[in-house]
PDB file of C-alpha atoms and ligand atoms in Angstrom:
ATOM      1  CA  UNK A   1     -11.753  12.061 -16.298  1.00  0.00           C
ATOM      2  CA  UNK A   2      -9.841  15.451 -16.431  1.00  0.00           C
ATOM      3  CA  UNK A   3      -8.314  16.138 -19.969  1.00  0.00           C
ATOM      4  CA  UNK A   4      -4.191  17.307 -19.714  1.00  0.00           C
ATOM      5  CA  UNK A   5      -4.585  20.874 -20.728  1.00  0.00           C
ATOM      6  CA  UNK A   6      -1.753  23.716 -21.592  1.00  0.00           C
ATOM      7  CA  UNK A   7      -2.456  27.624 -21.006  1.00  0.00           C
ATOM      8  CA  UNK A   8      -0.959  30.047 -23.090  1.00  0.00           C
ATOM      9  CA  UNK A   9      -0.150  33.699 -21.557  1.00  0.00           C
ATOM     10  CA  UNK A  10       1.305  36.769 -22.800  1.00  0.00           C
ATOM     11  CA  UNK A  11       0.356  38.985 -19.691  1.00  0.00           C
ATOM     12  CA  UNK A  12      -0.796  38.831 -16.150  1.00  0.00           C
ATOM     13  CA  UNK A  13      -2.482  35.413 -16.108  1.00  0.00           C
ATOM     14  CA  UNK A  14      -5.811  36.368 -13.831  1.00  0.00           C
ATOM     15  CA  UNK A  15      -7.630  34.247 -16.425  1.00  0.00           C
ATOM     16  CA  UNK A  16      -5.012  31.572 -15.857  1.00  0.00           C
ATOM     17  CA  UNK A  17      -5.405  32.411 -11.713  1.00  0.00           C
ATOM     18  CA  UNK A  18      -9.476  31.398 -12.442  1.00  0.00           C
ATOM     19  CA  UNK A  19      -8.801  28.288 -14.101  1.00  0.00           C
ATOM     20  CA  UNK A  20      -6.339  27.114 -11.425  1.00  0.00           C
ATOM     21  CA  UNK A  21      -8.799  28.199  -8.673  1.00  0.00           C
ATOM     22  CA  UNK A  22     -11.565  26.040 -10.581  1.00  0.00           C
ATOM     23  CA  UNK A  23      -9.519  22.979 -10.729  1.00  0.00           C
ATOM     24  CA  UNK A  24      -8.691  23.462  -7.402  1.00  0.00           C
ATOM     25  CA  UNK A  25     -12.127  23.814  -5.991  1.00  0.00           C
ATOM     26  CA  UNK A  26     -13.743  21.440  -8.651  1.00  0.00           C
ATOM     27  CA  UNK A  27     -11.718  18.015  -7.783  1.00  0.00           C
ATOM     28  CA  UNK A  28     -13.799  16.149 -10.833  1.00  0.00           C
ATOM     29  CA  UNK A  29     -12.970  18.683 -13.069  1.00  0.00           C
ATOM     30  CA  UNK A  30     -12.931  18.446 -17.452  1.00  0.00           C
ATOM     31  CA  UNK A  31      -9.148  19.917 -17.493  1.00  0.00           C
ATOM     32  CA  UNK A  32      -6.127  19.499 -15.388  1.00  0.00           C
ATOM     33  CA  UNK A  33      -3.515  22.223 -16.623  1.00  0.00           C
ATOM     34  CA  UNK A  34      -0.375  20.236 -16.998  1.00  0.00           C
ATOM     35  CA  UNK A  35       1.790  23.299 -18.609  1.00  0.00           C
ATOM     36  CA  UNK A  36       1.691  27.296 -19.014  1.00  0.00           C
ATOM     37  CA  UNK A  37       3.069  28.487 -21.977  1.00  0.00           C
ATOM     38  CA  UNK A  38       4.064  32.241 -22.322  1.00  0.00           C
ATOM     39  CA  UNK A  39       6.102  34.101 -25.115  1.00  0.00           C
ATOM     40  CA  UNK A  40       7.322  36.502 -22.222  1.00  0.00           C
ATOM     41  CA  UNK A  41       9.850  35.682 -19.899  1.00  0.00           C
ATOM     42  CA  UNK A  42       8.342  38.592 -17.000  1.00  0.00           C
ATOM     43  CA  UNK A  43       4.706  37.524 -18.232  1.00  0.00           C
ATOM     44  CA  UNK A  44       2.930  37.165 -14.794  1.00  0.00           C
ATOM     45  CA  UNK A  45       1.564  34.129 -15.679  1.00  0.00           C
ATOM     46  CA  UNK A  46       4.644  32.453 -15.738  1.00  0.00           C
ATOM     47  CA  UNK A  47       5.502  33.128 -11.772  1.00  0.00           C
ATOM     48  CA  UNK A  48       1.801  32.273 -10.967  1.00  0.00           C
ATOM     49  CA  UNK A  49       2.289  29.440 -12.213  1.00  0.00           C
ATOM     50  CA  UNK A  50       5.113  28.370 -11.225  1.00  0.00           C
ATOM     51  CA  UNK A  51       3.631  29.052  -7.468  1.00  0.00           C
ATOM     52  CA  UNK A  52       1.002  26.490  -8.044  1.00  0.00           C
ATOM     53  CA  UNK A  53       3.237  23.807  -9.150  1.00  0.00           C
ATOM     54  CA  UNK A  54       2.743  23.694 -12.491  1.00  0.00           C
ATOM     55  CA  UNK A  55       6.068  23.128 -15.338  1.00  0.00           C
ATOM     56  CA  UNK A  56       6.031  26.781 -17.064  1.00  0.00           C
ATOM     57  CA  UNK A  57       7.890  27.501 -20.057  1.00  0.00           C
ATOM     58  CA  UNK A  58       8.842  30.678 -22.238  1.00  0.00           C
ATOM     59  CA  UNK A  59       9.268  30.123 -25.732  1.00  0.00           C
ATOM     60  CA  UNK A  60       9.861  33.469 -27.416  1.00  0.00           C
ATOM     61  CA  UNK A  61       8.499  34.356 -30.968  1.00  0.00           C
ATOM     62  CA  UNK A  62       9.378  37.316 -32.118  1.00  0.00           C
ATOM     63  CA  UNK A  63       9.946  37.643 -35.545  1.00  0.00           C
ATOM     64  CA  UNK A  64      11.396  33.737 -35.376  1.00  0.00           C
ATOM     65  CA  UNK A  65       9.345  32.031 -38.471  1.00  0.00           C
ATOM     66  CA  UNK A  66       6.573  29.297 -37.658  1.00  0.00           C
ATOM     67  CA  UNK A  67       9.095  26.359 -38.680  1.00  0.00           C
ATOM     68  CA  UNK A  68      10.898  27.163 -36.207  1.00  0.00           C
ATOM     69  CA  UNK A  69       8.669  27.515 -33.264  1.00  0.00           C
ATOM     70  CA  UNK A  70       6.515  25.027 -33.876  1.00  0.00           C
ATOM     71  CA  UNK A  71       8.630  22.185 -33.705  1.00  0.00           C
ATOM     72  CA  UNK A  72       9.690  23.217 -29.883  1.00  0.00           C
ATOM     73  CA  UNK A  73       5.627  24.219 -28.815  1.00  0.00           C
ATOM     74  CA  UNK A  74       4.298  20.952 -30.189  1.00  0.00           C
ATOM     75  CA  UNK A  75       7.638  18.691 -28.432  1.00  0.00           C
ATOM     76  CA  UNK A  76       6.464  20.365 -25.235  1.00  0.00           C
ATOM     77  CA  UNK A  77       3.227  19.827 -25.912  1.00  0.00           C
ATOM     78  CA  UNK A  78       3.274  16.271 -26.658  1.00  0.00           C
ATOM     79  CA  UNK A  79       6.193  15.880 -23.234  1.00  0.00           C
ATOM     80  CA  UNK A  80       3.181  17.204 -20.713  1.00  0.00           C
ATOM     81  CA  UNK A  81       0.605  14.881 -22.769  1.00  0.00           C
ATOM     82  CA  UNK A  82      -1.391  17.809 -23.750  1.00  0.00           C
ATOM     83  CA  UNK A  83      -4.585  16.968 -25.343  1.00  0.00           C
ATOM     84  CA  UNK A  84      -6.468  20.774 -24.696  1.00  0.00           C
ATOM     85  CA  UNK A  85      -4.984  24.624 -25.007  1.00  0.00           C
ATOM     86  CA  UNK A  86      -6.727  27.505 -23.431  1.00  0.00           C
ATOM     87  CA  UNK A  87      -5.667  30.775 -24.457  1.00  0.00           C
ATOM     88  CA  UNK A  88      -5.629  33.468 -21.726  1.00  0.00           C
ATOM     89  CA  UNK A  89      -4.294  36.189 -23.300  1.00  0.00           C
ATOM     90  CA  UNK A  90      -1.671  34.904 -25.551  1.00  0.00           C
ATOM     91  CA  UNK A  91      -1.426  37.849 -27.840  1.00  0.00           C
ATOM     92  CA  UNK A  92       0.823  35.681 -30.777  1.00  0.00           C
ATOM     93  CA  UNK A  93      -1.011  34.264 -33.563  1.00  0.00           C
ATOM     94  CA  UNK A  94      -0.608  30.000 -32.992  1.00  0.00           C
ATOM     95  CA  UNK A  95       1.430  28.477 -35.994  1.00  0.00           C
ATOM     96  CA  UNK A  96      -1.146  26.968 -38.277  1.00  0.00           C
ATOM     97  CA  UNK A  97       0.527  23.942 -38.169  1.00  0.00           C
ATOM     98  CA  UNK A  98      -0.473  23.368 -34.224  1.00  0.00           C
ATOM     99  CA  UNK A  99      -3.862  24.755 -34.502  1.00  0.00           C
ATOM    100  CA  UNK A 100      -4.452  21.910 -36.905  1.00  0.00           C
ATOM    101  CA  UNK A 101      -3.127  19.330 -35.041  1.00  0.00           C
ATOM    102  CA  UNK A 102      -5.656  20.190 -32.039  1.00  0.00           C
ATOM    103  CA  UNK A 103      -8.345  21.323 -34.304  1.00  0.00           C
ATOM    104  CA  UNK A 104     -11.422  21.569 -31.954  1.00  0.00           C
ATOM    105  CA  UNK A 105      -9.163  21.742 -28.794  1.00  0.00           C
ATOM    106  CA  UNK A 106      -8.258  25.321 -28.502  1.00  0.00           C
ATOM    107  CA  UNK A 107     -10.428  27.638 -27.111  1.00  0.00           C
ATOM    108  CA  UNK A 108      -9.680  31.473 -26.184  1.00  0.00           C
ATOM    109  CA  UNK A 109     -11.438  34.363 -24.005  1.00  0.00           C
ATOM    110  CA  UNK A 110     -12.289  37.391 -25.991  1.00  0.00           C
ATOM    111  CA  UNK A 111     -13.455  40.552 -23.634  1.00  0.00           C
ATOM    112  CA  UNK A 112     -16.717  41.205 -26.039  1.00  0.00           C
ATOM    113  CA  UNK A 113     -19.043  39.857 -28.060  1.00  0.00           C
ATOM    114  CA  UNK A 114     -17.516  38.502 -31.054  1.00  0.00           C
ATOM    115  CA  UNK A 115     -17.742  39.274 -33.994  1.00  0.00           C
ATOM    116  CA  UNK A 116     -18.131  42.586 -32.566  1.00  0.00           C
ATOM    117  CA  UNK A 117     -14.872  44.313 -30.951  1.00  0.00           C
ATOM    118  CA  UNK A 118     -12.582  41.310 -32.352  1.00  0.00           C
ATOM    119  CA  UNK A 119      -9.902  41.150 -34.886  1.00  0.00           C
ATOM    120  CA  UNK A 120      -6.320  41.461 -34.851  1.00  0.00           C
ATOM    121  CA  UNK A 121      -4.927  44.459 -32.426  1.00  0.00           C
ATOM    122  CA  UNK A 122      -8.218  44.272 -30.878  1.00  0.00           C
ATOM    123  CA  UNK A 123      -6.615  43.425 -27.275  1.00  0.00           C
ATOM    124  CA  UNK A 124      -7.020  44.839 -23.950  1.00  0.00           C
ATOM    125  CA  UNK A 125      -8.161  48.195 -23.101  1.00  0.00           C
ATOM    126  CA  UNK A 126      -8.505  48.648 -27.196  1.00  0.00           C
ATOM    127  CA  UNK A 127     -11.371  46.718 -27.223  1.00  0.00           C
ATOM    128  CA  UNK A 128     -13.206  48.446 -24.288  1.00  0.00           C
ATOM    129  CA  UNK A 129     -12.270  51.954 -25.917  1.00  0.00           C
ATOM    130  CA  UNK A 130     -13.864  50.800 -28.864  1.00  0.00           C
ATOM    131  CA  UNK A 131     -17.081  49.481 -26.834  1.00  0.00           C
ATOM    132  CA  UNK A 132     -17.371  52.963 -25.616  1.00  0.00           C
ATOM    133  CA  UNK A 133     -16.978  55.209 -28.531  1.00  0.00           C
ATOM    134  CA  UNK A 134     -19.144  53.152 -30.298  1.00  0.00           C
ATOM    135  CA  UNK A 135     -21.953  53.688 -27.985  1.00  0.00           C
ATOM    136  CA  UNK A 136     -22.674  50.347 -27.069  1.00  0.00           C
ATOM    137  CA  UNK A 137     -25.363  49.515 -24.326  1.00  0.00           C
ATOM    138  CA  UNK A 138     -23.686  45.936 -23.543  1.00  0.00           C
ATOM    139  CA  UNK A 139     -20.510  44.510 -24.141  1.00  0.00           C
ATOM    140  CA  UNK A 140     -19.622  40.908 -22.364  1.00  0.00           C
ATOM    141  CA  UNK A 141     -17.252  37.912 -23.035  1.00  0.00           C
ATOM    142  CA  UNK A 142     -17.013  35.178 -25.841  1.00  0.00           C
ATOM    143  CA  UNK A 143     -14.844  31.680 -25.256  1.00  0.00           C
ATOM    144  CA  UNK A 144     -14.623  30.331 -29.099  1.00  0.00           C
ATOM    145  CA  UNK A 145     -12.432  27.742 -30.715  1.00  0.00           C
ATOM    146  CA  UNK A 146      -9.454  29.132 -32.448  1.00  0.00           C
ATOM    147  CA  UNK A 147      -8.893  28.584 -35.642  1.00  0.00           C
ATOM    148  CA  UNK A 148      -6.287  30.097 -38.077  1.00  0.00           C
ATOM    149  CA  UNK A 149      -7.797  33.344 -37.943  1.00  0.00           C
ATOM    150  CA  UNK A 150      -7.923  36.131 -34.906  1.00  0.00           C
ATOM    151  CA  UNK A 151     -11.301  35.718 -32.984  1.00  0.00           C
ATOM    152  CA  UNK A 152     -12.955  33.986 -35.764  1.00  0.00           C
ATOM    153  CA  UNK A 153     -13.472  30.554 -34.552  1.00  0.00           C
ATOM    154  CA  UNK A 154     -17.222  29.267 -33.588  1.00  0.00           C
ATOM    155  CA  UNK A 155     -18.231  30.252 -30.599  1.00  0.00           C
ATOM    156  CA  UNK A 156     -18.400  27.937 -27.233  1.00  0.00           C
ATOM    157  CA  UNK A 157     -19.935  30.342 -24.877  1.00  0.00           C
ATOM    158  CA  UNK A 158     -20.732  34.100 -24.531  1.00  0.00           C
ATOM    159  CA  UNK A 159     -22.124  35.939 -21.529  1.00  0.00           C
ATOM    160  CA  UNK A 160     -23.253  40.240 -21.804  1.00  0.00           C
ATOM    161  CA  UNK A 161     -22.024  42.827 -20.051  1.00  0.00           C
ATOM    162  CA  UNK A 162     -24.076  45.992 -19.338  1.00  0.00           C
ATOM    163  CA  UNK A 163     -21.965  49.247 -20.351  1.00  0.00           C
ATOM    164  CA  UNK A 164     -23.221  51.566 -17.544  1.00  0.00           C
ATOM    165  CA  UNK A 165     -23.068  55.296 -17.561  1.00  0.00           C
ATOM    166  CA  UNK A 166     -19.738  56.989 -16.468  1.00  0.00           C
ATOM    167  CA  UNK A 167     -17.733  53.604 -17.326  1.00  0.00           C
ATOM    168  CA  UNK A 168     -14.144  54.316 -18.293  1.00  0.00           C
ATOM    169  CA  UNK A 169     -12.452  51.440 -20.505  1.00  0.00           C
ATOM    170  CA  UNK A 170     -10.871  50.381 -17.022  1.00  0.00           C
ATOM    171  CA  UNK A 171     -14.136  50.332 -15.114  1.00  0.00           C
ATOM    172  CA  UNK A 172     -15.834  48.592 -18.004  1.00  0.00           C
ATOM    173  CA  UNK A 173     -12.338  46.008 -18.085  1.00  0.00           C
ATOM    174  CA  UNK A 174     -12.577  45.060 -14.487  1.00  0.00           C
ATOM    175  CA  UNK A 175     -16.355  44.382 -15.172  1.00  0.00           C
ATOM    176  CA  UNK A 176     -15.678  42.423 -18.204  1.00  0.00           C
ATOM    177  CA  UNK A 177     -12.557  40.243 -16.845  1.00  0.00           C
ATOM    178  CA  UNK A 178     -14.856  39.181 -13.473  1.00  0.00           C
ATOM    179  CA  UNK A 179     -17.574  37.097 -15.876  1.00  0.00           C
ATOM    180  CA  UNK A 180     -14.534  36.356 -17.498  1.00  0.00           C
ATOM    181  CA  UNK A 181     -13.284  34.590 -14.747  1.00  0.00           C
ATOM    182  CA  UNK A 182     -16.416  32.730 -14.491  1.00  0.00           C
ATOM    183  CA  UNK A 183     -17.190  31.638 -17.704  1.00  0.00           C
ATOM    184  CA  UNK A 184     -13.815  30.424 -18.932  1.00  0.00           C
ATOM    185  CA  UNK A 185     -13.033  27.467 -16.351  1.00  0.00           C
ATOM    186  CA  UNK A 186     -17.129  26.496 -16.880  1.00  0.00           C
ATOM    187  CA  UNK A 187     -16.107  26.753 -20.677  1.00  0.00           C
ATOM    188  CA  UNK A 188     -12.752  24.940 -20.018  1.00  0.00           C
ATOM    189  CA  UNK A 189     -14.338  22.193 -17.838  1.00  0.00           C
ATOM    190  CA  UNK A 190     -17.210  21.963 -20.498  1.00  0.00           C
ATOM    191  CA  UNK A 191     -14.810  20.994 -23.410  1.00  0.00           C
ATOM    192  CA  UNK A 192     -12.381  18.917 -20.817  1.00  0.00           C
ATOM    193  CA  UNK A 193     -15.685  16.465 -20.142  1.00  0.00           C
ATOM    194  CA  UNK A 194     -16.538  16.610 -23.767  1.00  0.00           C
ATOM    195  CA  UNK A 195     -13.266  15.192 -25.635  1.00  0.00           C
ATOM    196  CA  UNK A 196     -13.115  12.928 -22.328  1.00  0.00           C
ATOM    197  CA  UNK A 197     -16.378  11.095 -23.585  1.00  0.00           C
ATOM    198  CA  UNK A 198     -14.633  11.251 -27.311  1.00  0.00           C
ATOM    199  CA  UNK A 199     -17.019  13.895 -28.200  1.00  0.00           C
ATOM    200  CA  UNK A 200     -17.195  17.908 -29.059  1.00  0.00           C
ATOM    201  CA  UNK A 201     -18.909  19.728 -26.865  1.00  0.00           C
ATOM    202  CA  UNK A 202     -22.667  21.487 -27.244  1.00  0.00           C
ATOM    203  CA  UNK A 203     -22.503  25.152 -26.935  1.00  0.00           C
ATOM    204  CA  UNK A 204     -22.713  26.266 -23.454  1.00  0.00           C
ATOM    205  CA  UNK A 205     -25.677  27.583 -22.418  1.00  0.00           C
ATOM    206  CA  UNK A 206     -24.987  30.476 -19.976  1.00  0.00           C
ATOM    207  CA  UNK A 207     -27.904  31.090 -18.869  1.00  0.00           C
ATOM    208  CA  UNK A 208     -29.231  28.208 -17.087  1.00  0.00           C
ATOM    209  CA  UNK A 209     -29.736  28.121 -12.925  1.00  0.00           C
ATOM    210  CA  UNK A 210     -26.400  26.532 -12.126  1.00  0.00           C
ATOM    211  CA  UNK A 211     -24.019  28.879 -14.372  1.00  0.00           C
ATOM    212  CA  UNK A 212     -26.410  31.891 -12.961  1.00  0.00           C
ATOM    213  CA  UNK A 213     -25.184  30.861  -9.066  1.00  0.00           C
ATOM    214  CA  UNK A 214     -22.075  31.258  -9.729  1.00  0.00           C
ATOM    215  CA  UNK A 215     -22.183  35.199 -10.791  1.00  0.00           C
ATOM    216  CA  UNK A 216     -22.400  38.280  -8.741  1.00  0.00           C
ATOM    217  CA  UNK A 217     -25.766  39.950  -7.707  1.00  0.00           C
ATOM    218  CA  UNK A 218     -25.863  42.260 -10.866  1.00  0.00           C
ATOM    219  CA  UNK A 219     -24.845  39.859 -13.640  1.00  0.00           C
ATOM    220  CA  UNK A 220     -26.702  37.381 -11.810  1.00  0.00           C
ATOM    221  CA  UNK A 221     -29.560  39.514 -12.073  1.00  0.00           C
ATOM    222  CA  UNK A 222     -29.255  40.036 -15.926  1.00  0.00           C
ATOM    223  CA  UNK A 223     -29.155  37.149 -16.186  1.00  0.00           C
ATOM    224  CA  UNK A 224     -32.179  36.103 -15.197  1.00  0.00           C
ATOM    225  CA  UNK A 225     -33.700  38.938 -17.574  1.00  0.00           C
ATOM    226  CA  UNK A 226     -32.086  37.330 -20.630  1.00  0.00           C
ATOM    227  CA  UNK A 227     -33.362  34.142 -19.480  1.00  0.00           C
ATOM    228  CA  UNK A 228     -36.659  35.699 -19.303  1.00  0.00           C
ATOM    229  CA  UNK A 229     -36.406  37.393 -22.327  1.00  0.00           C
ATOM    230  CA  UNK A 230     -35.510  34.110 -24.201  1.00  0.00           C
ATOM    231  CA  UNK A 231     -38.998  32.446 -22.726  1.00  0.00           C
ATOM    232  CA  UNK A 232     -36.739  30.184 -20.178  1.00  0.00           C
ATOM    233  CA  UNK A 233     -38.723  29.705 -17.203  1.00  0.00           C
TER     234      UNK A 233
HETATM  235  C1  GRF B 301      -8.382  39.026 -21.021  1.00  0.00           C
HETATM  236  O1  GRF B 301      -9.139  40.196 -21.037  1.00  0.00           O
HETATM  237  C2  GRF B 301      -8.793  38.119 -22.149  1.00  0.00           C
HETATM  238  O2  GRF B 301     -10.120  38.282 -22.537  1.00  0.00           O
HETATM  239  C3  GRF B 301      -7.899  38.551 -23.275  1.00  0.00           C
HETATM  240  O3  GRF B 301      -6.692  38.906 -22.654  1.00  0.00           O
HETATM  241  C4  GRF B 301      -6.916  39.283 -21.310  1.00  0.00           C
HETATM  242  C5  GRF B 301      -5.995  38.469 -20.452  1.00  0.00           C
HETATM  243  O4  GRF B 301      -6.025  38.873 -19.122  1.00  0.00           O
HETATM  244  N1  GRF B 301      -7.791  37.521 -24.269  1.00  0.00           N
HETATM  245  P1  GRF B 301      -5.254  38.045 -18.022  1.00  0.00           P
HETATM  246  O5  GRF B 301      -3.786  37.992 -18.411  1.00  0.00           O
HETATM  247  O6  GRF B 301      -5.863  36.689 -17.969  1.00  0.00           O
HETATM  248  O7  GRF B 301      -5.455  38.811 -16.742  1.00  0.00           O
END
């Protein structure tokens, strides 16, 4: 049973691309994304997905107050039947009002490992600047719950990035968004199947067999020295 899910994009939507491409390939899938949301009118994930089909709408924030916009996210919400919300790069802060209502329903892709490299303005090629200056050896990706605070709901899933020598915050960005791309529909398809049963879902565990297959040699590859590391067989 596939759970009626909304996205929520500020930007380009290649997150948003992934999760359509997993429904598409994945027929049983957890989700079925029934509406993108995006505070930008030229947001590309509004004409993405508006090519696959989907009802898109822009509701603009701003400095508008909370009682205002919450009203009109939550009537569209409840019009498309929306029971999940994946953040892919929504860069507003949800009205508190609506993250309570689908407490344990929201998750959101972070490009590091929170609690490191999180926090409010810590967005885009910020975050990857930071990962660099600071030195760091590996970075990787986080899909946690949201709560009523930036990047501080419990985590769902997290996968690591190596930092390699030479990286640039683009290089290490590109790097960063393809696990992304991975481990957000698994995560997405993990909670769909969950509140389908009426339950919450167990943290995903990355690094078993099947979630390895689906990465790239060198990832893949890491992953199987984290596993080792962690006495997996
Ligand atoms: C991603 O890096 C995601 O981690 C962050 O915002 C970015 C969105 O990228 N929350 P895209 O619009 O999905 O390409």
């Amino acid at each position: 049973m596939s759970v009626p899910a909304a996205v929520f994009a500020s930007g380009g939507g290649s997150n948003l691309g992934a999760l359509l491409e997993y429904e598409r390939r994945h027929e049983g899938a957890g989700y079925r994304i029934e509406l993108v949301v995006s505070d930008r009118e030229e947001a590309g994930a509004i004409t993405r997905a508006r090519s696959a089909g989907r009802d898109a709408e822009v509701v603009p924030t701003g400095t508008r107050p909370d009682e205002d916009v919450t009203p009109e996210l939550l009537a569209l919400l409840e019009r498309s039947g929306v029971e999940a919300i994946f953040l892919a790069g929504y860069l507003r802060l949800l009205p508190g009002e609506l993250v309570r209502r689908f407490q344990g329903r929201i998750l959101n892709v972070h490009p590091a490992l929170l609690p490191a490299f999180g926090g409010k303005g810590m967005y885009g090629l910020r975050v990857h600047r930071a990962v660099l200056e600071q030195g760091s050896r590996v970075t990787g990706v986080t899909v946690h719950f949201v709560n009523e605070v930036y990047d501080e709901g419990a985590v769902l899933a997290q996968w690591p990035v190596p930092v390699r020598s030479g990286d640039t915050p683009e290089s290490l960005a590109a790097r960063v968004l393809s696990v992304e791309h991975v481990l957000y529909p698994l995560s997405a398809d993990h909670l769909g199947r969950a509140l389908s049963k009426g339950r919450q879902p167990s943290p995903l565990d990355p690094f078993s067999e099947l979630f390895l297959l689906g990465l790239d040699p060198p990832e893949y590859e890491l992953g199987h020295q984290i596993r080792r590391a962690f006495g997996y067989t």
